Amino acid sequence: QVRLVESGGGSVQAGGSLRLSCEVSGNTYGSDYRGWFRQAPGKEREGVAAIYLGRDNAYYADSVKGRFTVSLDNAKNTVYLQMNTLKPEDTAMYYCAASAVPKPVRYWSDPDDNIWGQGTQVTVSS
């Protein structure tokens, strides 16, 4: 059984930084995908960033490009999301995701078939 556990959320002022961590355990042999999503109150869950095990490229939503960086530590089975220059509109619950099936790059921000962590809250004040 796949389990994802996020940590690192919190409250910061605009312009600040946070680093989210997600430890992945269990068998994800069906997919090399790791993603970060977020969901603000009253809004749909949206893809923020994604990365694939063993590949160099990462993928980002336009709203976070240049501010957020997704990375992997394969030895620790952990995926990170470094968030810099945070804005109030980044306030949301952030979820780590793996996939139960292979997920082509063009679907990196599609939440279907994802396995989710419990989420970690990020609050950015102005």
CSV table of N, CA and C in Angstrom, one decimal:
chain,number,residue,atom,x,y,z
A,1,GLN,N,0.8,-1.2,0.0
A,1,GLN,CA,0.0,0.0,0.0
A,1,GLN,C,0.9,1.2,0.0
A,2,VAL,N,0.6,2.2,-0.9
A,2,VAL,CA,1.4,3.4,-1.0
A,2,VAL,C,0.9,4.4,0.1
A,3,ARG,N,1.8,5.0,0.7
A,3,ARG,CA,1.5,6.1,1.7
A,3,ARG,C,2.4,7.3,1.5
A,4,LEU,N,1.8,8.5,1.5
A,4,LEU,CA,2.5,9.7,1.4
A,4,LEU,C,2.2,10.6,2.6
A,5,VAL,N,3.3,11.1,3.2
A,5,VAL,CA,3.2,11.9,4.4
A,5,VAL,C,3.9,13.3,4.1
A,6,GLU,N,3.1,14.4,4.1
A,6,GLU,CA,3.6,15.7,3.9
A,6,GLU,C,4.0,16.3,5.2
A,7,SER,N,4.9,17.3,5.1
A,7,SER,CA,5.3,18.1,6.3
A,7,SER,C,5.9,19.4,5.8
A,8,GLY,N,6.0,20.4,6.7
A,8,GLY,CA,6.6,21.6,6.3
A,8,GLY,C,5.7,22.8,6.1
A,9,GLY,N,4.4,22.7,6.1
A,9,GLY,CA,3.6,23.8,5.9
A,9,GLY,C,3.6,24.7,7.1
A,10,GLY,N,3.0,25.9,7.0
A,10,GLY,CA,3.0,26.9,8.1
A,10,GLY,C,2.5,28.2,7.6
A,11,SER,N,2.7,29.2,8.4
A,11,SER,CA,2.2,30.6,8.1
A,11,SER,C,3.5,31.5,7.9
A,12,VAL,N,3.5,32.2,6.9
A,12,VAL,CA,4.5,33.1,6.6
A,12,VAL,C,4.0,34.4,6.0
A,13,GLN,N,4.8,35.5,6.0
A,13,GLN,CA,4.4,36.7,5.4
A,13,GLN,C,4.8,36.7,3.9
A,14,ALA,N,4.1,37.5,3.2
A,14,ALA,CA,4.4,37.6,1.7
A,14,ALA,C,5.9,37.9,1.5
A,15,GLY,N,6.4,37.2,0.5
A,15,GLY,CA,7.8,37.3,0.3
A,15,GLY,C,8.7,36.3,0.9
A,16,GLY,N,8.1,35.6,1.9
A,16,GLY,CA,8.8,34.5,2.6
A,16,GLY,C,8.9,33.2,1.8
A,17,SER,N,9.5,32.2,2.5
A,17,SER,CA,9.8,30.9,1.9
A,17,SER,C,9.3,29.8,2.8
A,18,LEU,N,9.0,28.7,2.2
A,18,LEU,CA,8.7,27.5,2.9
A,18,LEU,C,9.2,26.3,2.1
A,19,ARG,N,9.6,25.2,2.7
A,19,ARG,CA,9.9,24.0,2.0
A,19,ARG,C,9.0,22.9,2.5
A,20,LEU,N,8.2,22.3,1.6
A,20,LEU,CA,7.4,21.2,1.9
A,20,LEU,C,8.1,19.9,1.6
A,21,SER,N,7.9,18.9,2.4
A,21,SER,CA,8.5,17.5,2.2
A,21,SER,C,7.4,16.5,2.1
A,22,CYS,N,7.6,15.5,1.3
A,22,CYS,CA,6.7,14.4,1.2
A,22,CYS,C,7.4,13.1,1.1
A,23,GLU,N,7.3,12.3,2.2
A,23,GLU,CA,7.9,10.9,2.2
A,23,GLU,C,7.0,9.9,1.6
A,24,VAL,N,7.5,9.2,0.6
A,24,VAL,CA,6.6,8.2,-0.1
A,24,VAL,C,7.1,6.8,0.3
A,25,SER,N,6.2,6.0,0.8
A,25,SER,CA,6.5,4.6,1.1
A,25,SER,C,5.5,3.7,0.4
A,26,GLY,N,5.9,2.4,0.2
A,26,GLY,CA,5.1,1.4,-0.5
A,26,GLY,C,5.5,1.3,-1.9
A,27,ASN,N,4.7,0.5,-2.6
A,27,ASN,CA,5.0,0.1,-4.0
A,27,ASN,C,4.4,1.0,-5.0
A,28,THR,N,5.2,1.9,-5.7
A,28,THR,CA,4.7,2.7,-6.7
A,28,THR,C,5.3,2.3,-8.0
A,29,TYR,N,5.6,1.0,-8.2
A,29,TYR,CA,6.2,0.6,-9.4
A,29,TYR,C,5.4,0.9,-10.7
A,30,GLY,N,4.1,1.1,-10.5
A,30,GLY,CA,3.3,1.4,-11.7
A,30,GLY,C,3.5,2.8,-12.2
A,31,SER,N,4.2,3.6,-11.5
A,31,SER,CA,4.4,5.0,-11.9
A,31,SER,C,5.6,5.6,-11.3
A,32,ASP,N,6.3,6.5,-12.1
A,32,ASP,CA,7.5,7.2,-11.6
A,32,ASP,C,7.1,8.7,-11.3
A,33,TYR,N,5.9,8.9,-11.3
A,33,TYR,CA,5.4,10.3,-11.1
A,33,TYR,C,5.3,10.8,-9.7
A,34,ARG,N,5.7,12.0,-9.4
A,34,ARG,CA,5.5,12.6,-8.1
A,34,ARG,C,5.0,14.1,-8.4
A,35,GLY,N,4.0,14.5,-7.7
A,35,GLY,CA,3.4,15.8,-7.9
A,35,GLY,C,3.0,16.5,-6.7
A,36,TRP,N,2.9,17.8,-6.8
A,36,TRP,CA,2.3,18.6,-5.8
A,36,TRP,C,1.1,19.4,-6.3
A,37,PHE,N,0.0,19.4,-5.6
A,37,PHE,CA,-1.2,20.0,-5.9
A,37,PHE,C,-1.6,20.9,-4.7
A,38,ARG,N,-2.5,21.9,-5.0
A,38,ARG,CA,-3.0,22.7,-3.9
A,38,ARG,C,-4.5,22.9,-4.1
A,39,GLN,N,-5.1,23.2,-3.0
A,39,GLN,CA,-6.6,23.5,-3.1
A,39,GLN,C,-6.9,24.6,-2.1
A,40,ALA,N,-7.4,25.7,-2.6
A,40,ALA,CA,-7.8,26.8,-1.7
A,40,ALA,C,-9.3,26.6,-1.5
A,41,PRO,N,-9.9,27.2,-0.4
A,41,PRO,CA,-11.3,27.1,-0.1
A,41,PRO,C,-12.1,27.6,-1.3
A,42,GLY,N,-13.1,26.7,-1.6
A,42,GLY,CA,-14.0,27.1,-2.7
A,42,GLY,C,-13.5,26.9,-4.1
A,43,LYS,N,-12.2,26.4,-4.2
A,43,LYS,CA,-11.6,26.2,-5.5
A,43,LYS,C,-11.3,24.8,-5.8
A,44,GLU,N,-11.1,24.4,-7.0
A,44,GLU,CA,-10.7,23.1,-7.4
A,44,GLU,C,-9.2,22.8,-7.1
A,45,ARG,N,-8.9,21.6,-6.9
A,45,ARG,CA,-7.5,21.2,-6.7
A,45,ARG,C,-6.8,21.4,-8.0
A,46,GLU,N,-5.6,22.1,-7.9
A,46,GLU,CA,-4.8,22.4,-9.1
A,46,GLU,C,-3.4,21.9,-9.0
A,47,GLY,N,-2.8,21.4,-10.1
A,47,GLY,CA,-1.5,21.0,-10.1
A,47,GLY,C,-0.5,22.2,-10.0
A,48,VAL,N,0.5,22.0,-9.1
A,48,VAL,CA,1.5,23.1,-8.9
A,48,VAL,C,2.8,22.7,-9.6
A,49,ALA,N,3.2,21.5,-9.4
A,49,ALA,CA,4.5,21.0,-9.9
A,49,ALA,C,4.6,19.5,-10.0
A,50,ALA,N,5.4,19.0,-10.8
A,50,ALA,CA,5.6,17.6,-10.9
A,50,ALA,C,7.0,17.2,-11.4
A,51,ILE,N,7.4,16.0,-11.0
A,51,ILE,CA,8.7,15.5,-11.4
A,51,ILE,C,8.6,14.0,-11.5
A,52,TYR,N,9.5,13.4,-12.4
A,52,TYR,CA,9.5,12.0,-12.6
A,52,TYR,C,10.8,11.4,-12.2
A,53,LEU,N,10.7,10.3,-11.5
A,53,LEU,CA,11.9,9.6,-11.0
A,53,LEU,C,12.8,9.3,-12.1
A,54,GLY,N,14.1,9.6,-12.0
A,54,GLY,CA,15.1,9.3,-13.0
A,54,GLY,C,15.2,10.2,-14.1
A,55,ARG,N,14.4,11.3,-14.1
A,55,ARG,CA,14.4,12.2,-15.2
A,55,ARG,C,14.8,13.6,-14.7
A,56,ASP,N,15.3,14.4,-15.6
A,56,ASP,CA,15.8,15.7,-15.2
A,56,ASP,C,14.7,16.8,-15.2
A,57,ASN,N,13.7,16.7,-16.0
A,57,ASN,CA,12.8,17.8,-16.2
A,57,ASN,C,11.8,17.8,-15.1
A,58,ALA,N,11.3,19.0,-14.8
A,58,ALA,CA,10.2,19.3,-13.8
A,58,ALA,C,9.2,20.1,-14.5
A,59,TYR,N,8.0,20.1,-14.0
A,59,TYR,CA,6.9,20.8,-14.7
A,59,TYR,C,6.2,21.7,-13.6
A,60,TYR,N,5.8,22.9,-14.1
A,60,TYR,CA,5.2,23.9,-13.1
A,60,TYR,C,4.0,24.5,-13.7
A,61,ALA,N,3.1,24.9,-12.8
A,61,ALA,CA,2.0,25.8,-13.2
A,61,ALA,C,2.6,27.2,-13.5
A,62,ASP,N,2.0,27.9,-14.4
A,62,ASP,CA,2.5,29.2,-14.8
A,62,ASP,C,2.5,30.1,-13.5
A,63,SER,N,1.6,30.0,-12.6
A,63,SER,CA,1.5,30.9,-11.5
A,63,SER,C,2.7,30.7,-10.5
A,64,VAL,N,3.4,29.6,-10.6
A,64,VAL,CA,4.5,29.4,-9.6
A,64,VAL,C,5.9,29.3,-10.3
A,65,LYS,N,5.9,29.4,-11.6
A,65,LYS,CA,7.2,29.3,-12.3
A,65,LYS,C,8.1,30.4,-11.9
A,66,GLY,N,9.4,30.0,-11.6
A,66,GLY,CA,10.4,31.0,-11.2
A,66,GLY,C,10.4,31.2,-9.7
A,67,ARG,N,9.4,30.7,-9.0
A,67,ARG,CA,9.3,30.8,-7.5
A,67,ARG,C,9.4,29.5,-6.8
A,68,PHE,N,8.8,28.5,-7.4
A,68,PHE,CA,8.8,27.2,-6.7
A,68,PHE,C,9.7,26.2,-7.5
A,69,THR,N,10.3,25.3,-6.7
A,69,THR,CA,11.2,24.3,-7.3
A,69,THR,C,10.8,22.9,-6.6
A,70,VAL,N,10.6,21.9,-7.5
A,70,VAL,CA,10.3,20.6,-7.0
A,70,VAL,C,11.6,19.7,-7.2
A,71,SER,N,11.9,18.9,-6.3
A,71,SER,CA,13.1,18.1,-6.3
A,71,SER,C,12.9,16.7,-5.6
A,72,LEU,N,13.8,15.8,-5.9
A,72,LEU,CA,13.7,14.4,-5.3
A,72,LEU,C,14.9,14.1,-4.5
A,73,ASP,N,14.8,13.3,-3.5
A,73,ASP,CA,15.9,12.7,-2.8
A,73,ASP,C,15.5,11.2,-2.9
A,74,ASN,N,16.1,10.5,-3.9
A,74,ASN,CA,15.8,9.1,-4.1
A,74,ASN,C,16.1,8.2,-2.9
A,75,ALA,N,17.3,8.5,-2.3
A,75,ALA,CA,17.7,7.7,-1.1
A,75,ALA,C,16.7,7.8,0.0
A,76,LYS,N,16.0,8.9,0.2
A,76,LYS,CA,15.1,9.1,1.2
A,76,LYS,C,13.6,8.9,0.8
A,77,ASN,N,13.4,8.5,-0.5
A,77,ASN,CA,12.1,8.4,-1.1
A,77,ASN,C,11.2,9.6,-0.7
A,78,THR,N,11.8,10.8,-0.9
A,78,THR,CA,11.2,12.0,-0.5
A,78,THR,C,11.2,13.0,-1.7
A,79,VAL,N,10.1,13.7,-1.8
A,79,VAL,CA,9.9,14.7,-2.8
A,79,VAL,C,9.7,16.1,-2.1
A,80,TYR,N,10.4,17.1,-2.6
A,80,TYR,CA,10.3,18.4,-1.9
A,80,TYR,C,9.7,19.5,-2.8
A,81,LEU,N,9.1,20.5,-2.2
A,81,LEU,CA,8.7,21.7,-2.9
A,81,LEU,C,9.2,22.9,-2.2
A,82,GLN,N,10.2,23.5,-2.8
A,82,GLN,CA,10.7,24.7,-2.2
A,82,GLN,C,9.9,25.9,-2.8
A,83,MET,N,9.4,26.7,-1.9
A,83,MET,CA,8.5,27.8,-2.3
A,83,MET,C,9.1,29.1,-1.8
A,84,ASN,N,9.5,29.9,-2.8
A,84,ASN,CA,10.1,31.2,-2.5
A,84,ASN,C,9.2,32.3,-3.0
A,85,THR,N,9.4,33.5,-2.5
A,85,THR,CA,8.6,34.7,-2.8
A,85,THR,C,7.2,34.4,-2.8
A,86,LEU,N,6.7,33.9,-1.7
A,86,LEU,CA,5.3,33.5,-1.5
A,86,LEU,C,4.4,34.7,-1.5
A,87,LYS,N,3.2,34.4,-2.1
A,87,LYS,CA,2.2,35.5,-2.2
A,87,LYS,C,0.9,35.0,-1.5
A,88,PRO,N,0.1,36.0,-1.1
A,88,PRO,CA,-1.2,35.6,-0.4
A,88,PRO,C,-2.0,34.6,-1.2
A,89,GLU,N,-1.9,34.7,-2.5
A,89,GLU,CA,-2.7,33.8,-3.4
A,89,GLU,C,-2.2,32.4,-3.4
A,90,ASP,N,-1.0,32.2,-2.8
A,90,ASP,CA,-0.5,30.8,-2.7
A,90,ASP,C,-1.1,30.1,-1.5
A,91,THR,N,-1.9,30.8,-0.7
A,91,THR,CA,-2.5,30.2,0.5
A,91,THR,C,-3.4,29.1,0.1
A,92,ALA,N,-3.2,27.9,0.6
A,92,ALA,CA,-4.0,26.7,0.2
A,92,ALA,C,-3.5,25.5,1.1
A,93,MET,N,-4.3,24.4,1.0
A,93,MET,CA,-3.8,23.1,1.4
A,93,MET,C,-3.0,22.5,0.3
A,94,TYR,N,-1.8,22.1,0.6
A,94,TYR,CA,-0.9,21.5,-0.4
A,94,TYR,C,-0.9,20.0,-0.2
A,95,TYR,N,-1.0,19.3,-1.3
A,95,TYR,CA,-1.0,17.8,-1.3
A,95,TYR,C,0.1,17.2,-2.2
A,96,CYS,N,0.7,16.2,-1.6
A,96,CYS,CA,1.7,15.5,-2.4
A,96,CYS,C,0.9,14.3,-3.1
A,97,ALA,N,1.4,14.0,-4.3
A,97,ALA,CA,0.7,12.9,-5.1
A,97,ALA,C,1.7,12.0,-5.7
A,98,ALA,N,1.3,10.7,-5.7
A,98,ALA,CA,1.9,9.7,-6.6
A,98,ALA,C,0.8,9.2,-7.5
A,99,SER,N,1.1,8.3,-8.4
A,99,SER,CA,0.1,7.8,-9.3
A,99,SER,C,0.0,6.3,-9.2
A,100,ALA,N,-1.2,5.8,-9.3
A,100,ALA,CA,-1.4,4.4,-9.3
A,100,ALA,C,-1.1,3.7,-10.7
A,101,VAL,N,-1.0,4.6,-11.7
A,101,VAL,CA,-0.8,4.1,-13.1
A,101,VAL,C,0.2,5.0,-13.7
A,102,PRO,N,0.9,4.6,-14.8
A,102,PRO,CA,1.8,5.5,-15.5
A,102,PRO,C,1.1,6.8,-15.9
A,103,LYS,N,1.7,7.9,-15.7
A,103,LYS,CA,1.1,9.2,-16.0
A,103,LYS,C,2.0,9.9,-17.0
A,104,PRO,N,1.5,10.0,-18.2
A,104,PRO,CA,2.3,10.7,-19.3
A,104,PRO,C,2.5,12.2,-18.8
A,105,VAL,N,3.6,12.8,-19.3
A,105,VAL,CA,4.0,14.1,-18.9
A,105,VAL,C,2.9,15.1,-19.3
A,106,ARG,N,2.2,14.9,-20.4
A,106,ARG,CA,1.1,15.9,-20.8
A,106,ARG,C,0.0,15.9,-19.8
A,107,TYR,N,-0.1,14.9,-18.9
A,107,TYR,CA,-1.2,14.9,-17.9
A,107,TYR,C,-0.6,15.1,-16.5
A,108,TRP,N,0.5,15.8,-16.4
A,108,TRP,CA,1.2,15.9,-15.1
A,108,TRP,C,0.3,16.7,-14.1
A,109,SER,N,-0.6,17.6,-14.5
A,109,SER,CA,-1.4,18.3,-13.6
A,109,SER,C,-2.8,17.8,-13.5
A,110,ASP,N,-3.0,16.6,-14.1
A,110,ASP,CA,-4.4,16.0,-14.0
A,110,ASP,C,-4.4,15.2,-12.7
A,111,PRO,N,-5.4,15.4,-11.8
A,111,PRO,CA,-5.5,14.7,-10.5
A,111,PRO,C,-6.0,13.3,-10.6
A,112,ASP,N,-6.6,12.9,-11.8
A,112,ASP,CA,-7.1,11.6,-11.9
A,112,ASP,C,-6.1,10.5,-11.6
A,113,ASP,N,-6.5,9.4,-10.9
A,113,ASP,CA,-5.7,8.3,-10.6
A,113,ASP,C,-4.5,8.5,-9.7
A,114,ASN,N,-4.6,9.7,-9.1
A,114,ASN,CA,-3.5,10.0,-8.1
A,114,ASN,C,-3.8,9.4,-6.7
A,115,ILE,N,-2.7,9.1,-6.0
A,115,ILE,CA,-2.7,8.7,-4.6
A,115,ILE,C,-2.3,9.9,-3.8
A,116,TRP,N,-3.0,10.3,-2.8
A,116,TRP,CA,-2.8,11.5,-2.1
A,116,TRP,C,-2.2,11.4,-0.7
A,117,GLY,N,-1.5,12.4,-0.2
A,117,GLY,CA,-1.2,12.5,1.2
A,117,GLY,C,-2.3,13.2,1.9
A,118,GLN,N,-2.1,13.5,3.2
A,118,GLN,CA,-3.2,14.1,4.0
A,118,GLN,C,-3.2,15.6,3.8
A,119,GLY,N,-2.2,16.2,3.2
A,119,GLY,CA,-2.2,17.6,3.0
A,119,GLY,C,-1.5,18.4,4.1
A,120,THR,N,-0.9,19.5,3.8
A,120,THR,CA,-0.3,20.4,4.8
A,120,THR,C,-0.7,21.8,4.4
A,121,GLN,N,-1.1,22.6,5.4
A,121,GLN,CA,-1.6,24.0,5.2
A,121,GLN,C,-0.5,25.0,5.0
A,122,VAL,N,-0.6,25.8,4.0
A,122,VAL,CA,0.3,26.9,3.8
A,122,VAL,C,-0.6,28.2,3.8
A,123,THR,N,-0.2,29.1,4.7
A,123,THR,CA,-0.9,30.4,4.8
A,123,THR,C,0.1,31.5,4.6
A,124,VAL,N,-0.2,32.4,3.7
A,124,VAL,CA,0.6,33.5,3.4
A,124,VAL,C,-0.1,34.8,3.6
A,125,SER,N,0.4,35.6,4.5
A,125,SER,CA,-0.3,36.9,4.9
A,125,SER,C,0.4,38.1,4.2
A,126,SER,N,-0.4,39.1,3.9
A,126,SER,CA,0.1,40.3,3.2
A,126,SER,C,0.6,41.3,4.2
